[in-house]
PDB file of C-alpha atoms in Angstrom:
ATOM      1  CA  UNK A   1       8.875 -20.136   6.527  1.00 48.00           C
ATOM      2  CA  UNK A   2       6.716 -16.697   7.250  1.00 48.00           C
ATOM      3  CA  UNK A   3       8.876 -14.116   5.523  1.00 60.00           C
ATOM      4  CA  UNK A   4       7.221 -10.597   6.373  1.00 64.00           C
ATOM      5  CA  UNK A   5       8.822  -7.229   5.378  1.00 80.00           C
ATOM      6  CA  UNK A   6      11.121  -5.608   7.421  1.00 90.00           C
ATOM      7  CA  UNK A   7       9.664  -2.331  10.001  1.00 94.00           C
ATOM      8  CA  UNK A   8      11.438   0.782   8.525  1.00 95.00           C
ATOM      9  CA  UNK A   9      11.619   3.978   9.973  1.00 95.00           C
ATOM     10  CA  UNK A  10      13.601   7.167   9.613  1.00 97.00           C
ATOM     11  CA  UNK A  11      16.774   8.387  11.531  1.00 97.00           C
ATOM     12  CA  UNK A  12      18.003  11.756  10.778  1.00 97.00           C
ATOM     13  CA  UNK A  13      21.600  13.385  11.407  1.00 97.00           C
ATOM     14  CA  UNK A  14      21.240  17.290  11.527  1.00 97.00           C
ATOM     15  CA  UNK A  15      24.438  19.442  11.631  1.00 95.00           C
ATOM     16  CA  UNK A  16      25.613  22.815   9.952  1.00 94.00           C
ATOM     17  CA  UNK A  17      25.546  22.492   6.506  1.00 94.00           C
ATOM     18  CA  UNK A  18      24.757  18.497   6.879  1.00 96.00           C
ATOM     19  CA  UNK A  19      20.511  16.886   6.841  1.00 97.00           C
ATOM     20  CA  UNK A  20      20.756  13.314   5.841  1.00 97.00           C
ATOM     21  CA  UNK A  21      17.952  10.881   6.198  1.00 98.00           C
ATOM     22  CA  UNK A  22      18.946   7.056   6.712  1.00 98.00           C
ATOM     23  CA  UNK A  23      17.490   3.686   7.243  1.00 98.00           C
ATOM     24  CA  UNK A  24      16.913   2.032  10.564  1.00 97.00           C
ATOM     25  CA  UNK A  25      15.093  -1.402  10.423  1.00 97.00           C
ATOM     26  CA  UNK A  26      12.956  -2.839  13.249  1.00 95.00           C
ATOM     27  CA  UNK A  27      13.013  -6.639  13.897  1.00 94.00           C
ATOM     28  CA  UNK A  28      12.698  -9.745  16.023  1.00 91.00           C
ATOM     29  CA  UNK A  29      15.589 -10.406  16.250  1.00 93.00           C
ATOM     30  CA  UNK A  30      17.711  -8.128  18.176  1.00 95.00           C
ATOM     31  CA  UNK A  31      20.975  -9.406  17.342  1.00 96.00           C
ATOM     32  CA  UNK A  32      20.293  -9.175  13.673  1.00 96.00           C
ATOM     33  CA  UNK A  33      18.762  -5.844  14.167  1.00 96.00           C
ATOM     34  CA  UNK A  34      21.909  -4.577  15.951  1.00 97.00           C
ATOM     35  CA  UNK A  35      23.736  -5.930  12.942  1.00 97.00           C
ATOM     36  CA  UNK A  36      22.106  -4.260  10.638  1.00 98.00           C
ATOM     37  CA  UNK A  37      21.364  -1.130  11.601  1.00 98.00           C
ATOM     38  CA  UNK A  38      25.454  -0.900  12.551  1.00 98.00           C
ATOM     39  CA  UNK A  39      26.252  -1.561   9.373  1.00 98.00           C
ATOM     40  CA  UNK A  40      23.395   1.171   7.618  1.00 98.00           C
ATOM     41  CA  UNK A  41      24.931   4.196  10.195  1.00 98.00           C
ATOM     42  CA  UNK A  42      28.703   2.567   9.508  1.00 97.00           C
ATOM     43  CA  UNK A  43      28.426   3.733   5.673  1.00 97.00           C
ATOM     44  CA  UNK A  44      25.928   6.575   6.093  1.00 97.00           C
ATOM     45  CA  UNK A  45      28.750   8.171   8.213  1.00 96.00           C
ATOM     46  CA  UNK A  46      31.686   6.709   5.832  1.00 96.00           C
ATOM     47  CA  UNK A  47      29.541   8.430   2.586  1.00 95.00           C
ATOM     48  CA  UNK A  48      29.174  11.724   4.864  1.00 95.00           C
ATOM     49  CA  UNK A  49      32.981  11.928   5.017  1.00 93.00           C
ATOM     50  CA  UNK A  50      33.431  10.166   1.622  1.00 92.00           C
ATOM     51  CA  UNK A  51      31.445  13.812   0.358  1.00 92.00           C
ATOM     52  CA  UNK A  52      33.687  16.092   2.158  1.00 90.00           C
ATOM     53  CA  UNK A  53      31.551  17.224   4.911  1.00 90.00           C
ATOM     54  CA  UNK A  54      33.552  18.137   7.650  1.00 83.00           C
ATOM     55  CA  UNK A  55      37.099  19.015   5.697  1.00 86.00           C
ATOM     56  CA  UNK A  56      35.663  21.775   3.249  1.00 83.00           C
ATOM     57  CA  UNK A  57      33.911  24.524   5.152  1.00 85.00           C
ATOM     58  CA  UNK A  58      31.617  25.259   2.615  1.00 86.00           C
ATOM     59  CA  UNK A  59      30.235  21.619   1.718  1.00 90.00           C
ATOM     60  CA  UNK A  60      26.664  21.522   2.337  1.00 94.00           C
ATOM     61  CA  UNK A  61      25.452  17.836   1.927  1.00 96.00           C
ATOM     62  CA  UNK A  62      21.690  16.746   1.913  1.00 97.00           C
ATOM     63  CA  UNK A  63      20.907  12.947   1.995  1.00 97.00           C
ATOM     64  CA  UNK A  64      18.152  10.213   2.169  1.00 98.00           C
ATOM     65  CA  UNK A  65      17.598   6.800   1.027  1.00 98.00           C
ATOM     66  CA  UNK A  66      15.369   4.553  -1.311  1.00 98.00           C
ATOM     67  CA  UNK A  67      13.832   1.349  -0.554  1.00 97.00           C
ATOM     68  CA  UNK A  68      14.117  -1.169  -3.499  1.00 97.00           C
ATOM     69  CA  UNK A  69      12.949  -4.135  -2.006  1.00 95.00           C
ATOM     70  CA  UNK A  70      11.650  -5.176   1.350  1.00 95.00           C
ATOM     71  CA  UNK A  71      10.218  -9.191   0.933  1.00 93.00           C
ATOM     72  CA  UNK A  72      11.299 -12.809   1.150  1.00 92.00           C
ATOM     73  CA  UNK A  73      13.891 -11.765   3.777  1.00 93.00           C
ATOM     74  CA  UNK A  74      15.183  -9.229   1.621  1.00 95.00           C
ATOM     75  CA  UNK A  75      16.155  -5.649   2.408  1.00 97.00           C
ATOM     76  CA  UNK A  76      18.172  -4.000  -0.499  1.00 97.00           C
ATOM     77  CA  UNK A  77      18.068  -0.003  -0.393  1.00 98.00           C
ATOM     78  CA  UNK A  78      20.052   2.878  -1.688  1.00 98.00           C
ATOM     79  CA  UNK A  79      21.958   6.028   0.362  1.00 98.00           C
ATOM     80  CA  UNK A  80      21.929   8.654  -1.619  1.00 97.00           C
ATOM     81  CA  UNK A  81      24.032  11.807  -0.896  1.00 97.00           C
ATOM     82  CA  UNK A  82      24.546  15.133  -2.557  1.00 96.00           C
ATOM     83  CA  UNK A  83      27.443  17.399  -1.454  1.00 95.00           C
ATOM     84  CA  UNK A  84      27.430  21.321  -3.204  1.00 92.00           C
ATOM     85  CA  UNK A  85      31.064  22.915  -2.847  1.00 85.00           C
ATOM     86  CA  UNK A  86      30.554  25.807  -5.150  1.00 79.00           C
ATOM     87  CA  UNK A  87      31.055  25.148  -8.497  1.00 74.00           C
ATOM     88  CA  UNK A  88      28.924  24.796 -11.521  1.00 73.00           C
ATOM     89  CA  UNK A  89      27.170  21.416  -9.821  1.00 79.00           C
ATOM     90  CA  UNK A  90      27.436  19.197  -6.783  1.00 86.00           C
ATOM     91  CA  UNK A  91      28.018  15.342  -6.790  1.00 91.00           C
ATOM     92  CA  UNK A  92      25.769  13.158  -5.990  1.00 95.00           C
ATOM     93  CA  UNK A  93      26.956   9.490  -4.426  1.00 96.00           C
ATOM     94  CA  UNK A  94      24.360   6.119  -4.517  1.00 97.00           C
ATOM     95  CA  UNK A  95      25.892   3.609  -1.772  1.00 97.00           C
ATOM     96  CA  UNK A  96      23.420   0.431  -1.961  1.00 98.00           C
ATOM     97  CA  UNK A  97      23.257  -2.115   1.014  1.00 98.00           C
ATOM     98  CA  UNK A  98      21.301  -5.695   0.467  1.00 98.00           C
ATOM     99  CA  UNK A  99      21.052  -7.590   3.441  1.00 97.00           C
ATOM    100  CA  UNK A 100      19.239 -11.022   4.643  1.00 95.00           C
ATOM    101  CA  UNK A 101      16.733 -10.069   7.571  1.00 95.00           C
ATOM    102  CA  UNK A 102      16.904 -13.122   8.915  1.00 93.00           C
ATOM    103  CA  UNK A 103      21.032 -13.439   9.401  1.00 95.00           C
ATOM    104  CA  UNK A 104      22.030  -9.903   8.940  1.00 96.00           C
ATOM    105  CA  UNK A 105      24.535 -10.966   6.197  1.00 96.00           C
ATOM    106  CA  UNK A 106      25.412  -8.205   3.482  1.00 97.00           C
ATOM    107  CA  UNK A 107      25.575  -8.783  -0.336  1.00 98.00           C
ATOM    108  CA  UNK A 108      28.241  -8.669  -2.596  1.00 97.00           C
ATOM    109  CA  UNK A 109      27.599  -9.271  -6.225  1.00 98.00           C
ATOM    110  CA  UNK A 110      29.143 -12.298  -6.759  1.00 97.00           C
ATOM    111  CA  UNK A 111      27.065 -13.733  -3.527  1.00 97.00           C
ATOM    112  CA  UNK A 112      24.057 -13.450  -6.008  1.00 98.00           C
ATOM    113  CA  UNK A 113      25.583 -16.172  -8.489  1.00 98.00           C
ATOM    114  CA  UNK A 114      26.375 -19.814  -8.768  1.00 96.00           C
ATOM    115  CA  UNK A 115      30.018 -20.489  -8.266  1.00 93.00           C
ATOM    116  CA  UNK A 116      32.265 -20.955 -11.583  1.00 90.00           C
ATOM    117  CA  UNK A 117      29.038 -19.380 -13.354  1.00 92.00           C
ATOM    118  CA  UNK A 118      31.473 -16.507 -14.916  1.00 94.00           C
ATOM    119  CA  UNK A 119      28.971 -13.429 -14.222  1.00 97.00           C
ATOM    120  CA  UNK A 120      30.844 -10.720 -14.669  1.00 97.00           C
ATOM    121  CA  UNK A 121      31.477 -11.774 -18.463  1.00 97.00           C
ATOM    122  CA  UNK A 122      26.987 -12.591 -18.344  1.00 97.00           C
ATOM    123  CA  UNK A 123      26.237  -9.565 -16.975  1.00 98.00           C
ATOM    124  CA  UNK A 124      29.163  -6.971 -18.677  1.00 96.00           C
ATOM    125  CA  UNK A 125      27.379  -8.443 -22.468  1.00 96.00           C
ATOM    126  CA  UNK A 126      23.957  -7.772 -21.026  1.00 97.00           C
ATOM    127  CA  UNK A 127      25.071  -4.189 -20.153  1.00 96.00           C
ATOM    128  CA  UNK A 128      27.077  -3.349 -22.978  1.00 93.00           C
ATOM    129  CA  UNK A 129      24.093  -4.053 -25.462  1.00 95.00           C
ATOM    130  CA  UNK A 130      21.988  -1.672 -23.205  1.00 95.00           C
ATOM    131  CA  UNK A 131      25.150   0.997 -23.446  1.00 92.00           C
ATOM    132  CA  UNK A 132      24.662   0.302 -27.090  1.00 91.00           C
ATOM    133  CA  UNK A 133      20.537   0.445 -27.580  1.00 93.00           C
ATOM    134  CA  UNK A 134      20.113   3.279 -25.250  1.00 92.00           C
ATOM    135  CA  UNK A 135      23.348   5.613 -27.484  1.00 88.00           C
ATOM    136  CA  UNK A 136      24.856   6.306 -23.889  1.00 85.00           C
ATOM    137  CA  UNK A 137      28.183   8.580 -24.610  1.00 84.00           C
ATOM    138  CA  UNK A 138      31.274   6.291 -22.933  1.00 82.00           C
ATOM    139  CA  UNK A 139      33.696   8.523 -23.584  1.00 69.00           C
ATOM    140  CA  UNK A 140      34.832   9.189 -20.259  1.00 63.00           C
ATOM    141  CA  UNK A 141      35.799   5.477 -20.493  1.00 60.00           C
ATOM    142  CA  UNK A 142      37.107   5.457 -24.227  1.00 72.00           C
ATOM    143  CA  UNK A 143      35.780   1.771 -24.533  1.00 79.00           C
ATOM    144  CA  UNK A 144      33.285  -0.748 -22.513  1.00 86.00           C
ATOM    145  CA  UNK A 145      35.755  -3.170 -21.141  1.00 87.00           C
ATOM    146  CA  UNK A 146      32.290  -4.499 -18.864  1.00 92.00           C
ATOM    147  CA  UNK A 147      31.553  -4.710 -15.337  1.00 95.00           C
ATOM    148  CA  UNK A 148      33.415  -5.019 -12.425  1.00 95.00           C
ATOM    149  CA  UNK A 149      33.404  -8.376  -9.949  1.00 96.00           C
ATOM    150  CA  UNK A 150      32.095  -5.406  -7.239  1.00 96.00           C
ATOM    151  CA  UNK A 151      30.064  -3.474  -9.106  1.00 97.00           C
ATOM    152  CA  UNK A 152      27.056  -1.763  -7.576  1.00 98.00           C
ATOM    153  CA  UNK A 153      24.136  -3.091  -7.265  1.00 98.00           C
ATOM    154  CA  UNK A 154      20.314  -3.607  -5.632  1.00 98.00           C
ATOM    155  CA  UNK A 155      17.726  -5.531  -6.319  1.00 98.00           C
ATOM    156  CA  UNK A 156      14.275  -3.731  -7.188  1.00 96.00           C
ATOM    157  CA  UNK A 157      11.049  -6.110  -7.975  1.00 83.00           C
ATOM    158  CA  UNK A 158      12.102  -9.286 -10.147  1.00 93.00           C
ATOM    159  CA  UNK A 159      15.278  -7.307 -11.382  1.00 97.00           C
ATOM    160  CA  UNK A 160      18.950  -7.029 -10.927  1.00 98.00           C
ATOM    161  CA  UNK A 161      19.923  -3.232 -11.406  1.00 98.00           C
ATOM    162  CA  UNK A 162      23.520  -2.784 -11.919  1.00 98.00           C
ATOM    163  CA  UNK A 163      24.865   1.029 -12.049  1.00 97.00           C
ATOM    164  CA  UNK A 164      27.694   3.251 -12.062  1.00 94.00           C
ATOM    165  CA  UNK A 165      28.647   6.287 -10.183  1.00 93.00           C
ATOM    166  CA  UNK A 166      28.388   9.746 -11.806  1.00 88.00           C
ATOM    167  CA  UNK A 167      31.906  10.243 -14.033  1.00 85.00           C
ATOM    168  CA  UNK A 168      32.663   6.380 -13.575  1.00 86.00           C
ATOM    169  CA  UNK A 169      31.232   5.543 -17.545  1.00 86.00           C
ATOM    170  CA  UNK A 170      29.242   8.249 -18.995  1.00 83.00           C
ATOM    171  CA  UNK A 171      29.612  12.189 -18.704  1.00 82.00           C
ATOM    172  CA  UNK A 172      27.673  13.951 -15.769  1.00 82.00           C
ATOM    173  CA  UNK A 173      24.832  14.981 -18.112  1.00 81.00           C
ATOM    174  CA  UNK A 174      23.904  11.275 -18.098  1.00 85.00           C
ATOM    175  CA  UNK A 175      23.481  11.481 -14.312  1.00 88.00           C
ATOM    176  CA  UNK A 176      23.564   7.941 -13.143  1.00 93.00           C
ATOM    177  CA  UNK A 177      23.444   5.397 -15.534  1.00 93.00           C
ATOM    178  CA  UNK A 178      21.436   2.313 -14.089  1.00 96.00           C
ATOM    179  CA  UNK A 179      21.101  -0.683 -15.915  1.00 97.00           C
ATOM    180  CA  UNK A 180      17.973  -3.395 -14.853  1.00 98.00           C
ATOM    181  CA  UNK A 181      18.536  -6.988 -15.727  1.00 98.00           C
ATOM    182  CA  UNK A 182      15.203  -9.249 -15.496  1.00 97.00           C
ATOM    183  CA  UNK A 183      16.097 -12.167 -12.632  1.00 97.00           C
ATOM    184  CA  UNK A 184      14.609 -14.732 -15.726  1.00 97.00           C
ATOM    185  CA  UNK A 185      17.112 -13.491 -18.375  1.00 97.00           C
ATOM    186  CA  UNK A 186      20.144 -14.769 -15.877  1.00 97.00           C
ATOM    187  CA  UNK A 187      18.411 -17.488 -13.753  1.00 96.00           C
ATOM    188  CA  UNK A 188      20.770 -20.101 -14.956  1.00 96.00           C
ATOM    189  CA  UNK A 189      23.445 -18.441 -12.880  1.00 97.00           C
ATOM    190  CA  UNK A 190      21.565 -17.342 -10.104  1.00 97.00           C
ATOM    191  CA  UNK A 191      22.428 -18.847  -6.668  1.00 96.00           C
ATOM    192  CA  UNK A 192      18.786 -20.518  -5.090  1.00 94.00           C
ATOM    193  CA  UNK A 193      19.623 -19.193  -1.875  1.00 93.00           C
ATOM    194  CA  UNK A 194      20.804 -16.107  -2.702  1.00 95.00           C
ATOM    195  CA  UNK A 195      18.400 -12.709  -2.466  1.00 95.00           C
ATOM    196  CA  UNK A 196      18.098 -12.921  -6.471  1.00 96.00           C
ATOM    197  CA  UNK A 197      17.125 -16.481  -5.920  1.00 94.00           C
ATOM    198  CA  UNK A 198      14.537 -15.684  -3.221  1.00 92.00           C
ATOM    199  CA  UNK A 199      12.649 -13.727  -5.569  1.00 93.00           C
ATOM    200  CA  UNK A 200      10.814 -16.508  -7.875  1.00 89.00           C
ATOM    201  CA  UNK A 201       7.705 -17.619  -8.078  1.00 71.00           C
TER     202      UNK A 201
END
């Protein structure tokens, strides 16, 4: 099967107060293509509103996006968006998106795993060591109680990277706290024919 990297090019939505950059994706496959690039727009717009633009006349919001990987029929990226309100910061939001290029399906977490192969408890042990070698201040949290079923994700290389949003486990200072995971310290669990399985050998 020839699996060749996705064409990605830049769209751009320019109001007052609003410049975000976003992902379109160029394929054979129209109907896919359609699919996808619905979906990309669908939570670029939701993450505009998400950050206020639009309700608070003095949000200014800047966005653009990061390409994590683009192989093997895999397209996983990152939205990012910053919204400034006045105040002593703004907030920045990381929305990621993984998708097959071939179907058009999207990625949830537990898509990437073997059924029955308890991940969340795998992956919340594998995180919680890395809370605990790299000192990172949980206080906003009290305790680590681990991961959720849903939690964020992209895949970058030969690496899950889980992460929270800013506020959601560490105090803003931290920024946002992203946590890799090499594919070969969980390939037990991993589903073959998921994206995380796609990226051996």
């Amino acid at each position: 099967m020839v699996t060749l990297p996705a064409t990605v090019y830049s769209q751009q939505i320019v109001k007052k107060k609003l410049n975000v950059y976003y992902p379109a994706v160029h394929l054979t496959n129209p109907a896919v293509q359609h699919s996808i690039n619905s979906k990309i727009l669908q939570r670029t717009n939701e993450l505009i509103r998400q950050q206020g633009y639009g309700e608070n006349p003095d949000t200014e919001e800047t966005g653009y996006y990061e390409l994590k990987t683009n192989e093997r029929n895999v397209l996983s990226l990152t939205l990012v968006n910053f919204a400034y309100s006045g105040g002593a910061h703004g907030l920045t939001v990381v929305v990621p998106l993984t998708f097959n290029v071939l179907t058009g399906k999207t990625y949830q977490l537990k898509d990437l795993f073997k059924k029955d192969s308890n991940y969340v408890s795998v992956l919340s042990k594998i995180v919680g060591a890395q809370i605990k070698e790299r000192d990172i201040d949980i206080m906003v949290l009290g305790e680590y109680k681990g991961i959720k079923p849903d939690q964020d994700f992209y895949i970058a290389d030969k690496s899950l990277v889980l992460f929270y949003q800013l506020y959601d486990l560490a105090p803003y200072a931290y920024g946002i706290p992203y946590f890799p995971i090499s594919i070969y310290a969980i390939q037990d669990i991993i589903a073959d024919e998921s994206p995380l399985g796609q990226m051996f050998g």
